Amino acid sequence: MMNANTFTIAFGADHGGFKLKDALVAWASAHGHTVLDLGTNNAESVDYPDYARLVCAKVLSGDATYGVLVCGTGLGMSYAANRHTGIRCAMVSETTSARLARQHNNANMLSLGGRMIGEEMGFDILATFLATPFEGGRHERRVAKIETL
Ligand code: RB5
């Protein structure tokens, strides 16, 4: 039987993030999640908005529940992702923000810095994000307002 706590997760990275992305893909697969690895898969220089767009499309279509982006800092990917209506991409580098991004902001994507954090922190961030539900309540109205901006 399908574990209720497993998800389909789309992953994307540029050349600054593909190593951490590959590690996160392996971690997610090993923990029973369905993985859509949209690249990039090597150190050849690419443009992060192209990969942000691919992952956002999977989340917005419902093909993936969550998306995870990795570039060098996590910043460029988050800027690109958050241009998409309906995407709430949290750029985080520790687990407290990962938890609050879900509890308060109903984030549907994560952006991580492959040159900023290690694999263990990446695994902990992703595990925390996936395990944390949206609290709703007063946060519902605030998150809805984002979509009106
Ligand atoms: C690529 O060198 C680098 O600019 C990119 O990975 C990212 O850090 C951008 O925000």
mmCIF file of C-alpha atoms and ligand atoms in Angstrom:
data_model
loop_
_atom_site.group_PDB
_atom_site.id
_atom_site.type_symbol
_atom_site.label_atom_id
_atom_site.label_comp_id
_atom_site.label_asym_id
_atom_site.label_seq_id
_atom_site.Cartn_x
_atom_site.Cartn_y
_atom_site.Cartn_z
ATOM 1 C CA MET A 1 0.000 0.000 0.000
ATOM 2 C CA MET A 2 1.166 3.538 -0.800
ATOM 3 C CA ASN A 3 2.532 5.355 2.243
ATOM 4 C CA ALA A 4 0.385 8.474 2.795
ATOM 5 C CA ASN A 5 3.531 10.458 3.559
ATOM 6 C CA THR A 6 5.252 9.870 0.269
ATOM 7 C CA PHE A 7 5.022 12.390 -2.540
ATOM 8 C CA THR A 8 5.957 12.968 -6.138
ATOM 9 C CA ILE A 9 8.759 15.515 -6.071
ATOM 10 C CA ALA A 10 10.259 17.291 -9.089
ATOM 11 C CA PHE A 11 13.928 18.276 -8.867
ATOM 12 C CA GLY A 12 15.932 20.742 -10.918
ATOM 13 C CA ALA A 13 19.372 22.282 -10.661
ATOM 14 C CA ASP A 14 22.005 24.229 -12.527
ATOM 15 C CA HIS A 15 25.722 23.447 -12.660
ATOM 16 C CA GLY A 16 26.172 25.020 -9.197
ATOM 17 C CA GLY A 17 23.576 22.737 -7.654
ATOM 18 C CA PHE A 18 23.503 19.444 -9.492
ATOM 19 C CA LYS A 19 25.648 17.552 -6.975
ATOM 20 C CA LEU A 20 23.378 18.408 -4.043
ATOM 21 C CA LYS A 21 20.337 17.837 -6.252
ATOM 22 C CA ASP A 22 21.614 14.353 -7.153
ATOM 23 C CA ALA A 23 22.131 13.575 -3.463
ATOM 24 C CA LEU A 24 18.601 14.788 -2.652
ATOM 25 C CA VAL A 25 17.138 12.733 -5.499
ATOM 26 C CA ALA A 26 18.841 9.614 -4.115
ATOM 27 C CA TRP A 27 17.651 10.439 -0.584
ATOM 28 C CA ALA A 28 14.074 10.994 -1.738
ATOM 29 C CA SER A 29 14.014 7.749 -3.728
ATOM 30 C CA ALA A 30 15.437 5.824 -0.779
ATOM 31 C CA HIS A 31 12.649 7.250 1.409
ATOM 32 C CA GLY A 32 9.890 6.035 -0.905
ATOM 33 C CA HIS A 33 9.124 9.225 -2.785
ATOM 34 C CA THR A 34 8.535 9.305 -6.526
ATOM 35 C CA VAL A 35 11.184 11.456 -8.138
ATOM 36 C CA LEU A 36 11.104 13.486 -11.349
ATOM 37 C CA ASP A 37 14.715 14.472 -12.045
ATOM 38 C CA LEU A 38 14.589 17.279 -14.603
ATOM 39 C CA GLY A 39 18.348 17.914 -14.661
ATOM 40 C CA THR A 40 20.877 19.309 -15.084
ATOM 41 C CA ASN A 41 23.112 16.331 -14.440
ATOM 42 C CA ASN A 42 26.643 17.608 -14.965
ATOM 43 C CA ALA A 43 28.925 20.603 -14.435
ATOM 44 C CA GLU A 44 28.398 22.148 -17.876
ATOM 45 C CA SER A 45 27.210 25.725 -17.445
ATOM 46 C CA VAL A 46 23.446 26.208 -17.851
ATOM 47 C CA ASP A 47 20.921 28.929 -16.975
ATOM 48 C CA TYR A 48 19.011 28.333 -13.732
ATOM 49 C CA PRO A 49 15.721 29.956 -14.907
ATOM 50 C CA ASP A 50 15.340 27.208 -17.513
ATOM 51 C CA TYR A 51 15.332 24.551 -14.798
ATOM 52 C CA ALA A 52 13.171 26.569 -12.424
ATOM 53 C CA ARG A 53 10.595 26.805 -15.212
ATOM 54 C CA LEU A 54 10.610 23.031 -15.805
ATOM 55 C CA VAL A 55 10.091 22.219 -12.134
ATOM 56 C CA CYS A 56 7.415 24.898 -11.616
ATOM 57 C CA ALA A 57 5.478 23.490 -14.577
ATOM 58 C CA LYS A 58 5.404 20.058 -12.931
ATOM 59 C CA VAL A 59 4.096 21.488 -9.655
ATOM 60 C CA LEU A 60 1.514 23.733 -11.311
ATOM 61 C CA SER A 61 0.207 20.884 -13.488
ATOM 62 C CA GLY A 62 -0.132 18.622 -10.459
ATOM 63 C CA ASP A 63 2.329 16.087 -11.862
ATOM 64 C CA ALA A 64 4.409 16.787 -8.759
ATOM 65 C CA THR A 65 3.221 17.754 -5.292
ATOM 66 C CA TYR A 66 6.452 19.569 -4.479
ATOM 67 C CA GLY A 67 9.440 20.953 -6.333
ATOM 68 C CA VAL A 68 13.038 21.259 -5.210
ATOM 69 C CA LEU A 69 15.546 23.566 -6.905
ATOM 70 C CA VAL A 70 19.269 23.819 -6.311
ATOM 71 C CA CYS A 71 21.650 26.425 -7.700
ATOM 72 C CA GLY A 72 24.862 27.790 -6.212
ATOM 73 C CA THR A 73 23.185 29.992 -3.618
ATOM 74 C CA GLY A 74 19.528 29.006 -3.981
ATOM 75 C CA LEU A 75 18.761 32.641 -4.659
ATOM 76 C CA GLY A 76 18.474 32.813 -8.443
ATOM 77 C CA MET A 77 16.324 29.696 -8.517
ATOM 78 C CA SER A 78 13.972 31.152 -5.911
ATOM 79 C CA TYR A 79 13.641 34.440 -7.784
ATOM 80 C CA ALA A 80 12.757 32.578 -10.982
ATOM 81 C CA ALA A 81 10.343 30.178 -9.300
ATOM 82 C CA ASN A 82 8.473 32.887 -7.413
ATOM 83 C CA ARG A 83 7.635 34.670 -10.680
ATOM 84 C CA HIS A 84 5.177 31.821 -11.325
ATOM 85 C CA THR A 85 1.663 32.440 -10.000
ATOM 86 C CA GLY A 86 0.761 29.642 -7.611
ATOM 87 C CA ILE A 87 4.356 28.828 -6.749
ATOM 88 C CA ARG A 88 5.580 29.585 -3.236
ATOM 89 C CA CYS A 89 9.248 28.731 -3.251
ATOM 90 C CA ALA A 90 11.141 28.941 0.045
ATOM 91 C CA MET A 91 14.869 29.594 -0.156
ATOM 92 C CA VAL A 92 16.179 28.101 3.070
ATOM 93 C CA SER A 93 19.464 26.963 4.539
ATOM 94 C CA GLU A 94 18.289 25.524 7.879
ATOM 95 C CA THR A 95 15.418 23.402 9.147
ATOM 96 C CA THR A 96 13.449 25.956 11.171
ATOM 97 C CA SER A 97 12.729 27.985 8.041
ATOM 98 C CA ALA A 98 11.849 24.786 6.181
ATOM 99 C CA ARG A 99 9.267 23.947 8.858
ATOM 100 C CA LEU A 100 7.790 27.438 8.995
ATOM 101 C CA ALA A 101 7.683 27.665 5.197
ATOM 102 C CA ARG A 102 5.201 24.805 5.304
ATOM 103 C CA GLN A 103 3.342 25.700 8.532
ATOM 104 C CA HIS A 104 2.824 29.398 7.789
ATOM 105 C CA ASN A 105 3.405 29.926 4.054
ATOM 106 C CA ASN A 106 2.162 26.644 2.568
ATOM 107 C CA ALA A 107 5.324 26.569 0.444
ATOM 108 C CA ASN A 108 5.165 24.134 -2.445
ATOM 109 C CA MET A 109 8.788 24.444 -3.468
ATOM 110 C CA LEU A 110 12.201 24.584 -1.844
ATOM 111 C CA SER A 111 15.293 26.302 -3.158
ATOM 112 C CA LEU A 112 18.685 25.332 -1.753
ATOM 113 C CA GLY A 113 22.234 26.552 -2.248
ATOM 114 C CA GLY A 114 24.500 23.760 -3.403
ATOM 115 C CA ARG A 115 27.557 25.878 -2.611
ATOM 116 C CA MET A 116 26.151 26.989 0.744
ATOM 117 C CA ILE A 117 24.997 23.895 2.618
ATOM 118 C CA GLY A 118 26.162 20.308 2.965
ATOM 119 C CA GLU A 119 24.299 17.140 2.069
ATOM 120 C CA GLU A 120 23.253 16.368 5.646
ATOM 121 C CA MET A 121 21.636 19.772 6.071
ATOM 122 C CA GLY A 122 19.962 19.311 2.687
ATOM 123 C CA PHE A 123 18.507 15.960 3.749
ATOM 124 C CA ASP A 124 17.267 17.405 7.054
ATOM 125 C CA ILE A 125 15.704 20.403 5.306
ATOM 126 C CA LEU A 126 13.885 18.212 2.806
ATOM 127 C CA ALA A 127 12.721 15.738 5.458
ATOM 128 C CA THR A 128 11.390 18.590 7.628
ATOM 129 C CA PHE A 129 9.648 20.255 4.693
ATOM 130 C CA LEU A 130 7.940 17.028 3.591
ATOM 131 C CA ALA A 131 6.843 16.091 7.104
ATOM 132 C CA THR A 132 5.265 19.455 7.990
ATOM 133 C CA PRO A 133 1.622 20.282 7.158
ATOM 134 C CA PHE A 134 0.216 23.762 6.477
ATOM 135 C CA GLU A 135 -1.451 25.127 9.603
ATOM 136 C CA GLY A 136 -4.170 27.002 7.713
ATOM 137 C CA GLY A 137 -6.285 29.287 9.903
ATOM 138 C CA ARG A 138 -5.005 32.864 9.918
ATOM 139 C CA HIS A 139 -2.263 31.882 7.481
ATOM 140 C CA GLU A 140 -4.818 30.908 4.829
ATOM 141 C CA ARG A 141 -5.854 34.539 4.249
ATOM 142 C CA ARG A 142 -2.274 35.766 4.049
ATOM 143 C CA VAL A 143 -1.181 33.116 1.607
ATOM 144 C CA ALA A 144 -4.262 33.826 -0.541
ATOM 145 C CA LYS A 145 -3.296 37.519 -0.628
ATOM 146 C CA ILE A 146 0.043 36.643 -2.201
ATOM 147 C CA GLU A 147 -1.834 35.434 -5.266
ATOM 148 C CA THR A 148 -3.577 38.808 -5.608
ATOM 149 C CA LEU A 149 -0.333 40.793 -5.821
HETATM 150 C C1 RB5 B 1 25.956 30.070 -11.256
HETATM 151 O O1 RB5 B 1 27.302 30.368 -11.301
HETATM 152 C C2 RB5 B 1 25.284 30.760 -10.087
HETATM 153 O O2 RB5 B 1 25.134 32.118 -10.359
HETATM 154 C C3 RB5 B 1 23.958 30.118 -9.793
HETATM 155 O O3 RB5 B 1 24.163 28.780 -9.484
HETATM 156 C C4 RB5 B 1 23.153 30.686 -8.640
HETATM 157 O O4 RB5 B 1 23.926 30.754 -7.488
HETATM 158 C C5 RB5 B 1 22.393 31.899 -8.892
HETATM 159 O O5 RB5 B 1 21.663 32.424 -8.061
#
